[in-house]
mmCIF file of C-alpha atoms and ligand atoms in Angstrom:
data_model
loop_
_atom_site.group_PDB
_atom_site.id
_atom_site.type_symbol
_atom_site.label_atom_id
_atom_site.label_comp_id
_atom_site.label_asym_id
_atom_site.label_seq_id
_atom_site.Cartn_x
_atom_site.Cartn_y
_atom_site.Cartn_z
ATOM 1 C CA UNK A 7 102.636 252.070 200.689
ATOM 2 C CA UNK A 8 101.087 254.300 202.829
ATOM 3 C CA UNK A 9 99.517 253.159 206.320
ATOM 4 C CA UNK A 10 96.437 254.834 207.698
ATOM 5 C CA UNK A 11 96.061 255.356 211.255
ATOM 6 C CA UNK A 12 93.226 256.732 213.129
ATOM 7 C CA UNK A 13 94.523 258.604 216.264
ATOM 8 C CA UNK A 14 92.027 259.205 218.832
ATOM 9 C CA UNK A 15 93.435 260.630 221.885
ATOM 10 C CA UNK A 16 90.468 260.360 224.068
ATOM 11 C CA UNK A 17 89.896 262.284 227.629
ATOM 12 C CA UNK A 18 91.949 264.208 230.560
ATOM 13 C CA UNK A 19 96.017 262.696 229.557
ATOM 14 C CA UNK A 20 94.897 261.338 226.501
ATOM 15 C CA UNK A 21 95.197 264.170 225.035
ATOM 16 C CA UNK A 22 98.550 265.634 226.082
ATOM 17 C CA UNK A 23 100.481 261.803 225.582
ATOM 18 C CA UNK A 24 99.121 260.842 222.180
ATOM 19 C CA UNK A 25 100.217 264.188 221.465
ATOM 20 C CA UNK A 26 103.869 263.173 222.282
ATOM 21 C CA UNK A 27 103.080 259.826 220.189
ATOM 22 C CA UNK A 28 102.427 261.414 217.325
ATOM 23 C CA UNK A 29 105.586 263.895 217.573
ATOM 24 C CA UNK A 30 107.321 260.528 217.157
ATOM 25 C CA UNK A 31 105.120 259.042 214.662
ATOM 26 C CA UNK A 32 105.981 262.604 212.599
ATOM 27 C CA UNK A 33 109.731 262.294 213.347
ATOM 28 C CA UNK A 34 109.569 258.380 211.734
ATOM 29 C CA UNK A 35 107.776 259.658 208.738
ATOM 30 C CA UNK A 36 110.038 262.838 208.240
ATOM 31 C CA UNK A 37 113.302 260.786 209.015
ATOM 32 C CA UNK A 38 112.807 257.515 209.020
ATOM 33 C CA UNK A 39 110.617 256.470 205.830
ATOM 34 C CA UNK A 40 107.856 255.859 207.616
ATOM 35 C CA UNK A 41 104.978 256.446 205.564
ATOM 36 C CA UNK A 42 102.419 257.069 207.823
ATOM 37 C CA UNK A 43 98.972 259.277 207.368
ATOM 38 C CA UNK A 44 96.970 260.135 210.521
ATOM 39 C CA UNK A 45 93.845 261.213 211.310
ATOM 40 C CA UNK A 46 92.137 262.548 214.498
ATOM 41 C CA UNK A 47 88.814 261.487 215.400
ATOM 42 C CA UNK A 48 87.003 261.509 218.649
ATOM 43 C CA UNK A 49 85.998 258.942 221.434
ATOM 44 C CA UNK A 50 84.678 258.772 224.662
ATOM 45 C CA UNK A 51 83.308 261.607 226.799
ATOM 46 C CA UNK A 52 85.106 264.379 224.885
ATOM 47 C CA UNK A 53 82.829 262.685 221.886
ATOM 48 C CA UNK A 54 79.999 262.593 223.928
ATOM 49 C CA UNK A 55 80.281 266.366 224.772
ATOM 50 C CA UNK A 56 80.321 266.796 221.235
ATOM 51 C CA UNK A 57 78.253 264.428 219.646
ATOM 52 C CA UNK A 58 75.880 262.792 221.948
ATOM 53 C CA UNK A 59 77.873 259.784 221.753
ATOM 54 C CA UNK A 60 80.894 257.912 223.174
ATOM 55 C CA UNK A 61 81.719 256.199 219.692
ATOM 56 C CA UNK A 62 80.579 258.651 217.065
ATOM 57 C CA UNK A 63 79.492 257.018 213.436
ATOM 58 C CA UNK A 64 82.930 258.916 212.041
ATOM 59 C CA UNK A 65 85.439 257.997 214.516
ATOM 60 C CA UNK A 66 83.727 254.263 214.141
ATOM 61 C CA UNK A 67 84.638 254.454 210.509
ATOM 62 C CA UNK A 68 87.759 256.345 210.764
ATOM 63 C CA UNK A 69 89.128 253.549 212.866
ATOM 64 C CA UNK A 70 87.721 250.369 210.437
ATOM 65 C CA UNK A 71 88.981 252.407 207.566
ATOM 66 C CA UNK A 72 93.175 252.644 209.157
ATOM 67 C CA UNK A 73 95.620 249.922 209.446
ATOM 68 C CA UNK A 74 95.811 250.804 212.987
ATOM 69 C CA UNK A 75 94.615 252.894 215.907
ATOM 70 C CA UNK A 76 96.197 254.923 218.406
ATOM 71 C CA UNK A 77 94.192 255.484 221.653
ATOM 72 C CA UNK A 78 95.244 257.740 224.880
ATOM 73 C CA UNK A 79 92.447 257.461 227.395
ATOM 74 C CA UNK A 80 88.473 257.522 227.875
ATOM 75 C CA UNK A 81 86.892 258.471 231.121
ATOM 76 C CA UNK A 82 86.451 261.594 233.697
ATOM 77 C CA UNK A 83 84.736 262.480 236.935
ATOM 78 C CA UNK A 84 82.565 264.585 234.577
ATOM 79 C CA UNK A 85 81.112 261.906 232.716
ATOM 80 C CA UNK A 86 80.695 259.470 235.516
ATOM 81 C CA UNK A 87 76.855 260.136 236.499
ATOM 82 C CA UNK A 88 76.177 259.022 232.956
ATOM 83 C CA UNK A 89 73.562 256.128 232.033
ATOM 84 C CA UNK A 90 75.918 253.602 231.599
ATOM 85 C CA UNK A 91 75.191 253.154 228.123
ATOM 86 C CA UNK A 92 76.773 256.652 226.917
ATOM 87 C CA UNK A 93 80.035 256.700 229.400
ATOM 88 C CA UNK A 94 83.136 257.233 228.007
ATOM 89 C CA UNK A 95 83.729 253.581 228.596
ATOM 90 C CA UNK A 96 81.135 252.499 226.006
ATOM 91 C CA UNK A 97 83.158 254.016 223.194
ATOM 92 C CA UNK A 98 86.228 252.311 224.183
ATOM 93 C CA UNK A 99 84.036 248.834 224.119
ATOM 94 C CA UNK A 100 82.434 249.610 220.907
ATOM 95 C CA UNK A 101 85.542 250.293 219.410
ATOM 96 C CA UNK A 102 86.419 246.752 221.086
ATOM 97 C CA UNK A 103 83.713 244.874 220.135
ATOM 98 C CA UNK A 104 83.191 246.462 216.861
ATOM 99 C CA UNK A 105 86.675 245.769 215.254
ATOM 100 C CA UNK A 106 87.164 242.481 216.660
ATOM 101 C CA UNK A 107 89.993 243.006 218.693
ATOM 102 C CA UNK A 108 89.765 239.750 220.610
ATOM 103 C CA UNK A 109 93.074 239.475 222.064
ATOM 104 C CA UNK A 110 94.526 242.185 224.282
ATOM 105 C CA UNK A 111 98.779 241.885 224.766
ATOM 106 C CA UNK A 112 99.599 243.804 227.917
ATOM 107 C CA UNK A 113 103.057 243.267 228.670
ATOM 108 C CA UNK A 114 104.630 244.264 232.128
ATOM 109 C CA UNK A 115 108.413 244.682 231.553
ATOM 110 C CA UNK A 116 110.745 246.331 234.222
ATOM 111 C CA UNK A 117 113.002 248.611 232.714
ATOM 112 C CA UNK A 118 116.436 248.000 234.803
ATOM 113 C CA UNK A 119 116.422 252.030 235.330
ATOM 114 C CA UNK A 120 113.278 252.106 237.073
ATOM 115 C CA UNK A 121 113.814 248.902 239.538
ATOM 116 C CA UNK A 122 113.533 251.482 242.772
ATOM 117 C CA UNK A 123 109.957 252.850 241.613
ATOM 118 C CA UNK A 124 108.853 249.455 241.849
ATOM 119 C CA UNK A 125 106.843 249.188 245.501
ATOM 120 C CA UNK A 126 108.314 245.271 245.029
ATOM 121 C CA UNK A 127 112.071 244.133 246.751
ATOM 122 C CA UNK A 128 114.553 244.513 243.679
ATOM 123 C CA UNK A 129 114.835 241.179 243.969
ATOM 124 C CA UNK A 130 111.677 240.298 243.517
ATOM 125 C CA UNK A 131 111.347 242.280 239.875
ATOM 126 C CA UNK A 132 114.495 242.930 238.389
ATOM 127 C CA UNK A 133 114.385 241.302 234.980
ATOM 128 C CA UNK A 134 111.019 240.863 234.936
ATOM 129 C CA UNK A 135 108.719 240.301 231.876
ATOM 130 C CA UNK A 136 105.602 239.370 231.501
ATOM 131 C CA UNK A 137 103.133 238.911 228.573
ATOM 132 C CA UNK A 138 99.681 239.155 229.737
ATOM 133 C CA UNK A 139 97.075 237.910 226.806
ATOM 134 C CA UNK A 140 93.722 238.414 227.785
ATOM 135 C CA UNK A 141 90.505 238.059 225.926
ATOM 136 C CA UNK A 142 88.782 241.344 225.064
ATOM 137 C CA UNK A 143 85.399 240.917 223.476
ATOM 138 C CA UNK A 144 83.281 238.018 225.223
ATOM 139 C CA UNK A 145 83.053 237.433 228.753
ATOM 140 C CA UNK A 146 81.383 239.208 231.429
ATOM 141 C CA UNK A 147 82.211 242.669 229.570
ATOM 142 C CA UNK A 148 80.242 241.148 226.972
ATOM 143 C CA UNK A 149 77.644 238.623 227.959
ATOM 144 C CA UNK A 150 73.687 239.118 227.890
ATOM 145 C CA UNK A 151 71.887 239.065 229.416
ATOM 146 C CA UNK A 152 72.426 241.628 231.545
ATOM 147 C CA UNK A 153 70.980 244.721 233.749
ATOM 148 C CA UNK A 154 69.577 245.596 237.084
ATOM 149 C CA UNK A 155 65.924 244.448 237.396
ATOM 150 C CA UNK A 156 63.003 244.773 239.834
ATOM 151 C CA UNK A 157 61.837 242.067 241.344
ATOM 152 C CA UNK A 158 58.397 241.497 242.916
ATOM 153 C CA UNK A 159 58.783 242.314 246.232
ATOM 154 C CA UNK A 160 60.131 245.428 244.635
ATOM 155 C CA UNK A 161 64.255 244.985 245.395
ATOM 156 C CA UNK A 162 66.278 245.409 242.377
ATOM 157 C CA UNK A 163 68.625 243.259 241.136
ATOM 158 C CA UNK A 164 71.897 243.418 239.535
ATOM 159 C CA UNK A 165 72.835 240.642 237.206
ATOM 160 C CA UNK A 166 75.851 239.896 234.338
ATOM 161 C CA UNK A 167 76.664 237.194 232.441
ATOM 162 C CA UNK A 168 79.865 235.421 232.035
ATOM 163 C CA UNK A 169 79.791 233.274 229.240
ATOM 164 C CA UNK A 170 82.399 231.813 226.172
ATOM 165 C CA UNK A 171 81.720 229.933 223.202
ATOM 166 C CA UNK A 172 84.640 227.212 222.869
ATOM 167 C CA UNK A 173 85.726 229.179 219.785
ATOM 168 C CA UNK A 174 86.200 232.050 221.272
ATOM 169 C CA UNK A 175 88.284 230.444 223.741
ATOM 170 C CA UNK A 176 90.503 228.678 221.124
ATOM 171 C CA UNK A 177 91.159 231.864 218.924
ATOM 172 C CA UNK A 178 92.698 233.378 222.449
ATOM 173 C CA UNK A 179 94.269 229.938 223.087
ATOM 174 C CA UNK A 180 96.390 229.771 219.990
ATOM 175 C CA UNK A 181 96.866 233.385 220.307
ATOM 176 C CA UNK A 182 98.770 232.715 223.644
ATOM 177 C CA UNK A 183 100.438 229.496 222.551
ATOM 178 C CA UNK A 184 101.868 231.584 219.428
ATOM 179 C CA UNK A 185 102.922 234.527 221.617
ATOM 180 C CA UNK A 186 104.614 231.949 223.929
ATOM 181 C CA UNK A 187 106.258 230.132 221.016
ATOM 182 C CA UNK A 188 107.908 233.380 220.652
ATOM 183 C CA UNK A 189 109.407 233.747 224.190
ATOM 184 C CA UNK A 190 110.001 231.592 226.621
ATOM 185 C CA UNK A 191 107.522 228.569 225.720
ATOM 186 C CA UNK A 192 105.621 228.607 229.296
ATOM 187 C CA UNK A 193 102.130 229.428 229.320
ATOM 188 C CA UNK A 194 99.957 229.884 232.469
ATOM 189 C CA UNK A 195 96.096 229.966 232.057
ATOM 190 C CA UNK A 196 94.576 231.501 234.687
ATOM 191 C CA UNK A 197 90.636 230.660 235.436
ATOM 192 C CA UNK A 198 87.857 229.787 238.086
ATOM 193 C CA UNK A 199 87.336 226.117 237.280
ATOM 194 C CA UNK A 200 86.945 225.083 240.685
ATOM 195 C CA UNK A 201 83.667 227.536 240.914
ATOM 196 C CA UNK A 202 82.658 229.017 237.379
ATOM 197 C CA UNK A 203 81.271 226.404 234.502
ATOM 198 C CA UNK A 204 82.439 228.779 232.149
ATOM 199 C CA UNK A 205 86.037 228.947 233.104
ATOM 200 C CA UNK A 206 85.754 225.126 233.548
ATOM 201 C CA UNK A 207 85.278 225.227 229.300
ATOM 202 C CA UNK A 208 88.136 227.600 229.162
ATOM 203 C CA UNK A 209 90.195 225.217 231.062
ATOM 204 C CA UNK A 210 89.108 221.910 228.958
ATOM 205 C CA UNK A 211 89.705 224.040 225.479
ATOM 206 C CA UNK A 212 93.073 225.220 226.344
ATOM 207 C CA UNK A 213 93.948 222.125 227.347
ATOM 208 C CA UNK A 214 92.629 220.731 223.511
ATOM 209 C CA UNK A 215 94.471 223.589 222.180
ATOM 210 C CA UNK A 216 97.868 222.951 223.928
ATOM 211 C CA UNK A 217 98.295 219.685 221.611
ATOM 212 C CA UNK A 218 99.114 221.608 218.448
ATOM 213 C CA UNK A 219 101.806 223.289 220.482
ATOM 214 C CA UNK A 220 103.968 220.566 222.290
ATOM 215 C CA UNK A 221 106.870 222.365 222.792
ATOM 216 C CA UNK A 222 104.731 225.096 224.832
ATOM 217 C CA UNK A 223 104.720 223.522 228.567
ATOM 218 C CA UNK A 224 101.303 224.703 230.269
ATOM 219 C CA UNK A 225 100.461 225.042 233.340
ATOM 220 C CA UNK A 226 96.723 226.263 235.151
ATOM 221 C CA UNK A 227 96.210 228.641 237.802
ATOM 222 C CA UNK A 228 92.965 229.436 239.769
ATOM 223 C CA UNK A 229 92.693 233.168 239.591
ATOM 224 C CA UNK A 230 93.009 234.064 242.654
ATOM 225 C CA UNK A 231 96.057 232.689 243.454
ATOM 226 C CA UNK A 232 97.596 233.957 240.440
ATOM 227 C CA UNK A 233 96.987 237.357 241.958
ATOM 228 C CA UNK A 234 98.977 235.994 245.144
ATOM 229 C CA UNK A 235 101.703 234.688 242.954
ATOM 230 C CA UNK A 236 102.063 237.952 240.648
ATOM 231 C CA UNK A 237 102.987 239.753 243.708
ATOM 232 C CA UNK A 238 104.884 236.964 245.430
ATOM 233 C CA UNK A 239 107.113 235.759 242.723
ATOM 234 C CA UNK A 240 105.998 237.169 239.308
ATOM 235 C CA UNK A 241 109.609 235.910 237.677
ATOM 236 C CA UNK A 242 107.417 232.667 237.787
ATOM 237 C CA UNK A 243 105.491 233.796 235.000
ATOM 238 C CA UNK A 244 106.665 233.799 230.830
ATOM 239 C CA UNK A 245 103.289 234.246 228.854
ATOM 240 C CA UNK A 246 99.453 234.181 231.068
ATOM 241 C CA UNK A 247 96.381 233.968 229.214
ATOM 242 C CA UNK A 248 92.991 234.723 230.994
ATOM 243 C CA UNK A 249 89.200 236.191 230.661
ATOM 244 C CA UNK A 250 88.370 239.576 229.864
ATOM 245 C CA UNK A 251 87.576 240.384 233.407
ATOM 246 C CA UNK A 252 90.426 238.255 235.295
ATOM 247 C CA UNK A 253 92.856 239.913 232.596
ATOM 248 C CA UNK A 254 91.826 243.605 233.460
ATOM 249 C CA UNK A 255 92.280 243.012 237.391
ATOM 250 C CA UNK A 256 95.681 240.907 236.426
ATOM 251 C CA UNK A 257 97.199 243.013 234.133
ATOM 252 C CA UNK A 258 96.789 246.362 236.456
ATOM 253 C CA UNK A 259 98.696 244.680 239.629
ATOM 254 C CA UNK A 260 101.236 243.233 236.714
ATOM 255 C CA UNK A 261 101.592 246.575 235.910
ATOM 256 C CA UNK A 262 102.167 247.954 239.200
ATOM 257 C CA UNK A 263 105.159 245.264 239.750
ATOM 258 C CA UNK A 264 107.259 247.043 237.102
ATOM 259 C CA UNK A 265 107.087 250.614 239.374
ATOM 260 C CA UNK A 266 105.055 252.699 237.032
ATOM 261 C CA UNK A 267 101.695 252.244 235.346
ATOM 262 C CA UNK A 268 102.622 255.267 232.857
ATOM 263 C CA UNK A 269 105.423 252.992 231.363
ATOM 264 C CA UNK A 270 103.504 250.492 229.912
ATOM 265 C CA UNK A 271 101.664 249.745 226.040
ATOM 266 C CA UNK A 272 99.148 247.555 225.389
ATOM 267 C CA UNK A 273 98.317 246.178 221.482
ATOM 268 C CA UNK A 274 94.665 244.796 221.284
ATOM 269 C CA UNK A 275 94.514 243.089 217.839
ATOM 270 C CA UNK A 276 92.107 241.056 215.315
ATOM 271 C CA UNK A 277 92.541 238.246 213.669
ATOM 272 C CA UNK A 278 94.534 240.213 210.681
ATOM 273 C CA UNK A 279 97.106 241.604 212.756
ATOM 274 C CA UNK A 280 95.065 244.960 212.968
ATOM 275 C CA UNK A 281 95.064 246.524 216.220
ATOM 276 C CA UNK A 282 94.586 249.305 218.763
ATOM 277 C CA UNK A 283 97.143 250.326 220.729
ATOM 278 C CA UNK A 284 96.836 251.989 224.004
ATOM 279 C CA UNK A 285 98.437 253.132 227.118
ATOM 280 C CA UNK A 286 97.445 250.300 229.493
ATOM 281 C CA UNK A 287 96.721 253.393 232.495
ATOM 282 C CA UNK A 288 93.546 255.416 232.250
ATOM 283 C CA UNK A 289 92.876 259.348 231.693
ATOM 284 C CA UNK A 290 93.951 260.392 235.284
ATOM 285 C CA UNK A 291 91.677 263.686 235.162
ATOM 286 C CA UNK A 292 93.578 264.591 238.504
ATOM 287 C CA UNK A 293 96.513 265.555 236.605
ATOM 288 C CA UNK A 294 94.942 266.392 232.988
ATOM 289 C CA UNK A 295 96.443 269.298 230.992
ATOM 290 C CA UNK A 296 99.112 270.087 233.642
ATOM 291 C CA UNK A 297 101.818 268.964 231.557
ATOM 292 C CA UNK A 298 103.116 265.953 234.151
ATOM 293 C CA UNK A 299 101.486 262.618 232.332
ATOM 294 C CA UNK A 300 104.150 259.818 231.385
ATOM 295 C CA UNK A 301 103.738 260.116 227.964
ATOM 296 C CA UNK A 302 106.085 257.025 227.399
ATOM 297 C CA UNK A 303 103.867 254.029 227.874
ATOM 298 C CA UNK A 304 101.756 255.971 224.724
ATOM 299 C CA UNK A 305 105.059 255.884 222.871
ATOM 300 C CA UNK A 306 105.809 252.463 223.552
ATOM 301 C CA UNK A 307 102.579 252.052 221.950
ATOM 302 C CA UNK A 308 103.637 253.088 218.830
ATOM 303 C CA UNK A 309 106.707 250.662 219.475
ATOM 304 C CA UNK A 310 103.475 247.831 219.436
ATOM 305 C CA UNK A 311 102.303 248.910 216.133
ATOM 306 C CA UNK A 312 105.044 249.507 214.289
ATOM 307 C CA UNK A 313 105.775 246.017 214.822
ATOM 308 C CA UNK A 314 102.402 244.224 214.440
ATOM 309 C CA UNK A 315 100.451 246.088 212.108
ATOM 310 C CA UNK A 316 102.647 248.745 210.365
ATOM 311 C CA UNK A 317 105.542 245.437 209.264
ATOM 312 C CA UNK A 318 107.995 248.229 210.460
ATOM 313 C CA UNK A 319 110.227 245.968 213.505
ATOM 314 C CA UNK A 320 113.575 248.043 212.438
ATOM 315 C CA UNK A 321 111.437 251.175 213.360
ATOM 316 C CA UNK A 322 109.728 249.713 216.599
ATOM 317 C CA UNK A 323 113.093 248.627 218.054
ATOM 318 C CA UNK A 324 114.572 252.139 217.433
ATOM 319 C CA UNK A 325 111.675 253.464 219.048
ATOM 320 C CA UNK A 326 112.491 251.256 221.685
ATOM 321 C CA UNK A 327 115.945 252.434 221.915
ATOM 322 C CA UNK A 328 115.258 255.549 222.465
ATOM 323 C CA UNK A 329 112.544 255.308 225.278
ATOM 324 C CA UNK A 330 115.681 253.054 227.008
ATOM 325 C CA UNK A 331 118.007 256.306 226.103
ATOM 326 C CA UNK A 332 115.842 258.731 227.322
ATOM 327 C CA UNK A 333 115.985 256.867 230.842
ATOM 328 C CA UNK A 334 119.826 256.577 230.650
ATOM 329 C CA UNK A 335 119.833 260.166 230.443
ATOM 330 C CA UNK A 336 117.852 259.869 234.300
ATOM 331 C CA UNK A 337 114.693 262.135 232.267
ATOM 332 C CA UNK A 338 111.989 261.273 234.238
ATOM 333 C CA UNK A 339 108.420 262.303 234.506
ATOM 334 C CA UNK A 340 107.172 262.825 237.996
ATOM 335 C CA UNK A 341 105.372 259.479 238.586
ATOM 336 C CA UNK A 342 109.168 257.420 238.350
ATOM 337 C CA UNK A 343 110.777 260.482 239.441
ATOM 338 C CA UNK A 344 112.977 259.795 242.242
ATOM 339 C CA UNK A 345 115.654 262.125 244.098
ATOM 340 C CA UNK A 346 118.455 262.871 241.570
ATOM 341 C CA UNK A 347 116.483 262.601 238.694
ATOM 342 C CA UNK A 348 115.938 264.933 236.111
ATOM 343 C CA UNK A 349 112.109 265.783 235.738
ATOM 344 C CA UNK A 350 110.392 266.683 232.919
ATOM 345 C CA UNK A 351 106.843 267.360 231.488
ATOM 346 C CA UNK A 352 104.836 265.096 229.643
ATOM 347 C CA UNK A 353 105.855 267.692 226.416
ATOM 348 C CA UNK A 354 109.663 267.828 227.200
ATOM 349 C CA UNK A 355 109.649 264.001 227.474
ATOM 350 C CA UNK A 356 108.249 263.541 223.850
ATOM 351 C CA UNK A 357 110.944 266.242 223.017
ATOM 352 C CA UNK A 358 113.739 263.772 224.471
ATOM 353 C CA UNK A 359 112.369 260.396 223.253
ATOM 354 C CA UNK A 360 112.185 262.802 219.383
ATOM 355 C CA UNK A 361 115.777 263.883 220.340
ATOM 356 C CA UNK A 362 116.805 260.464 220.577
ATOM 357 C CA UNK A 363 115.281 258.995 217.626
ATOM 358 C CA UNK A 364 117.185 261.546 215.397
ATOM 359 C CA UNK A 365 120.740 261.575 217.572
HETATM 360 C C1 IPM B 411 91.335 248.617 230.674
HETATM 361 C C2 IPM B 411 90.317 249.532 231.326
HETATM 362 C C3 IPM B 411 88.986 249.299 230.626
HETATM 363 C C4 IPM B 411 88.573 247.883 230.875
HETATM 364 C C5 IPM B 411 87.882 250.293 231.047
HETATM 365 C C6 IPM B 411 88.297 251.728 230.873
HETATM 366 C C7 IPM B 411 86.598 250.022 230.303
HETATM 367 O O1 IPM B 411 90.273 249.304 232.681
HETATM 368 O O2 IPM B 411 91.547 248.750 229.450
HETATM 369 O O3 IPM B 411 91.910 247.796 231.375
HETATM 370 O O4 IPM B 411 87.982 247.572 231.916
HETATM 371 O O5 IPM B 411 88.841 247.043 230.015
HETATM 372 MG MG1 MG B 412 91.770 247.946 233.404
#
């Protein structure tokens, strides 16, 4: 049967990695009986340039319509004295909020080739993994009511709302729980409750949650010492679950433990195991359409969705494989290059990971 996926590469890298993606997604339909159609649409500022809007009508229907999307990166110093409700940001959101993609896997796995890049002791990292689950349409991102107001004396006012309905917090819950089932059966839930009512809820749900998975051992973790922890001993941690907003500060420093941000995927996913899948790093304008972007945390992306919406796992582990070979083979773009290395361009790296696939 053939799977529909909307490929929208975004801003500044986003273009020149999904690029390399879909040289890979081409290779697995060519070679490896993947039956795969893509489409391009836009999204974020490029789509605003275009069409007056971050999240076009078409692109918003392009990406209901597929099985899955593939996303590089929204965002640019171009864009940035935007109202707020047209930045590139919004379409990324909106394509959030829109399809229901409530629960946002960011894993932070240190590839044994790369331990050096990491700015961590060896020690500390090697063997790391991580699965960070963090909610992705309620919260703070989310909440109304929100704004900057005037007040009478005439001072503004900024103000945002953090707020969860319990069953918001329980479709996360037992998304975590499952995704721990799956590993190593320790889940950490990392919240505020000794400040925020809201994350007091989260705590009491999870908790409720926790019974229909006994075998899962849980543990809680005030947010900011889970920052602390991450970089003090992150082998601590098997499967986290958190907010919206505590997940996007979390999962960044996660990130950084394993050495490069430009190694790592993230799958953001609905309740019917349709998702978007995304590089977890941004559109780093600095070094757009020079040809040095990572283009492998975009590839492991496709890894993601091969395996939870595409039903293709054989695929998504040779995908795998090859990432793993290309590193053997000491290819490196320039943000894990280090002395001795070979380095390549974002192009010569899809080329490789391609190259590998087919050897
Ligand atoms: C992320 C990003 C986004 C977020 C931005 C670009 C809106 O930082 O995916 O982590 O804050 O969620
Ligand atoms: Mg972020």
């Amino acid at each position: 049967m053939t799977k529909k996926i909307a490929v929208l590469p975004g801003d500044g890298i986003g273009i020149e990695i999904v690029a390399q993606a879909v040289k890979v997604l081409e290779c697995l339909n060519s070679d490896f009986g993947l039956n795969a159609e893509m489409e391009q649409g836009l999204v974020g500022g490029s789509a605003y340039d275009e069409t007056g809007s971050p999240l076009p009508e078409a692109t918003l229907k392009l990406a209901k319509e597929a099985d899955a999307v593939l996303l590089g990166a929204v965002g640019g110093y171009k864009w940035e004295s935007l109202d707020i409700s047209v930045r590139p940001e919004k379409g990324l959101l909106g394509l959030r909020s829109e399809l229901e993609l409530f629960a946002n896997l960011r894993p932070a796995i240190l590839y044994p080739q790369l331990a050096h890049a990491s700015t961590l002791k060896p020690e500390v990292v090697s063997g790391l993994d991580i699965m960070i689950v963090r909610e992705l349409t309620g919260g703070i991102y989310f909440g109304q009511p929100r704004g900057v107001r005037e007040l009478e004396n005439g001072e503004k006012q900024g103000f945002n709302t953090l707020i969860y309905k319990e069953s918001e917090i329980e479709r996360i819950a037992h998304v975590a729980f499952e995704t721990a089932m799956k590993r190593d059966k320790r889940l950490c839930s990392v919240d505020k409750a000794n400040v925020l009512e809201c994350t007091e809820l989260w705590r009491e749900v999870v908790e409720r949650v926790s019974k229909d998975y006994p075998e899962v051992e849980l543990s809680h973790m005030y947010v900011d010492n889970a920052a602390m922890q991450l970089v003090r001993a992150p082998k601590q941690f098997d499967v986290m679950v958190t907010t919206n907003m505590f997940g996007d500060i979390l999962s960044d420093c996660a990130a950084m433990l394993t050495g490069s941000i430009g190694m790592l995927p993230s799958a953001s996913m609905d309740k019917n195991q349709k998702g978007m899948y995304e590089p977890i790093h941004g559109s780093a304008p600095d070094i757009a359409g020079q040809d040095i972007a990572n283009p492998l945390a975009t590839i492991l992306s496709v890894a993601m969705m091969l395996r939870y919406s595409l039903d293709a796992e054989e695929l998504a582990v040779k995908v795998e494989k090859a990432v793993d070979d290309v590193l053997n083979q000491n290819l490196r773009t320039e943000d894990i290059y280090t002395q001795g290395d070979t380095k390549v361009g974002t192009s010569a790296m899809g080329d490789a990971v391609v190259a590998a696939l087919k050897s």
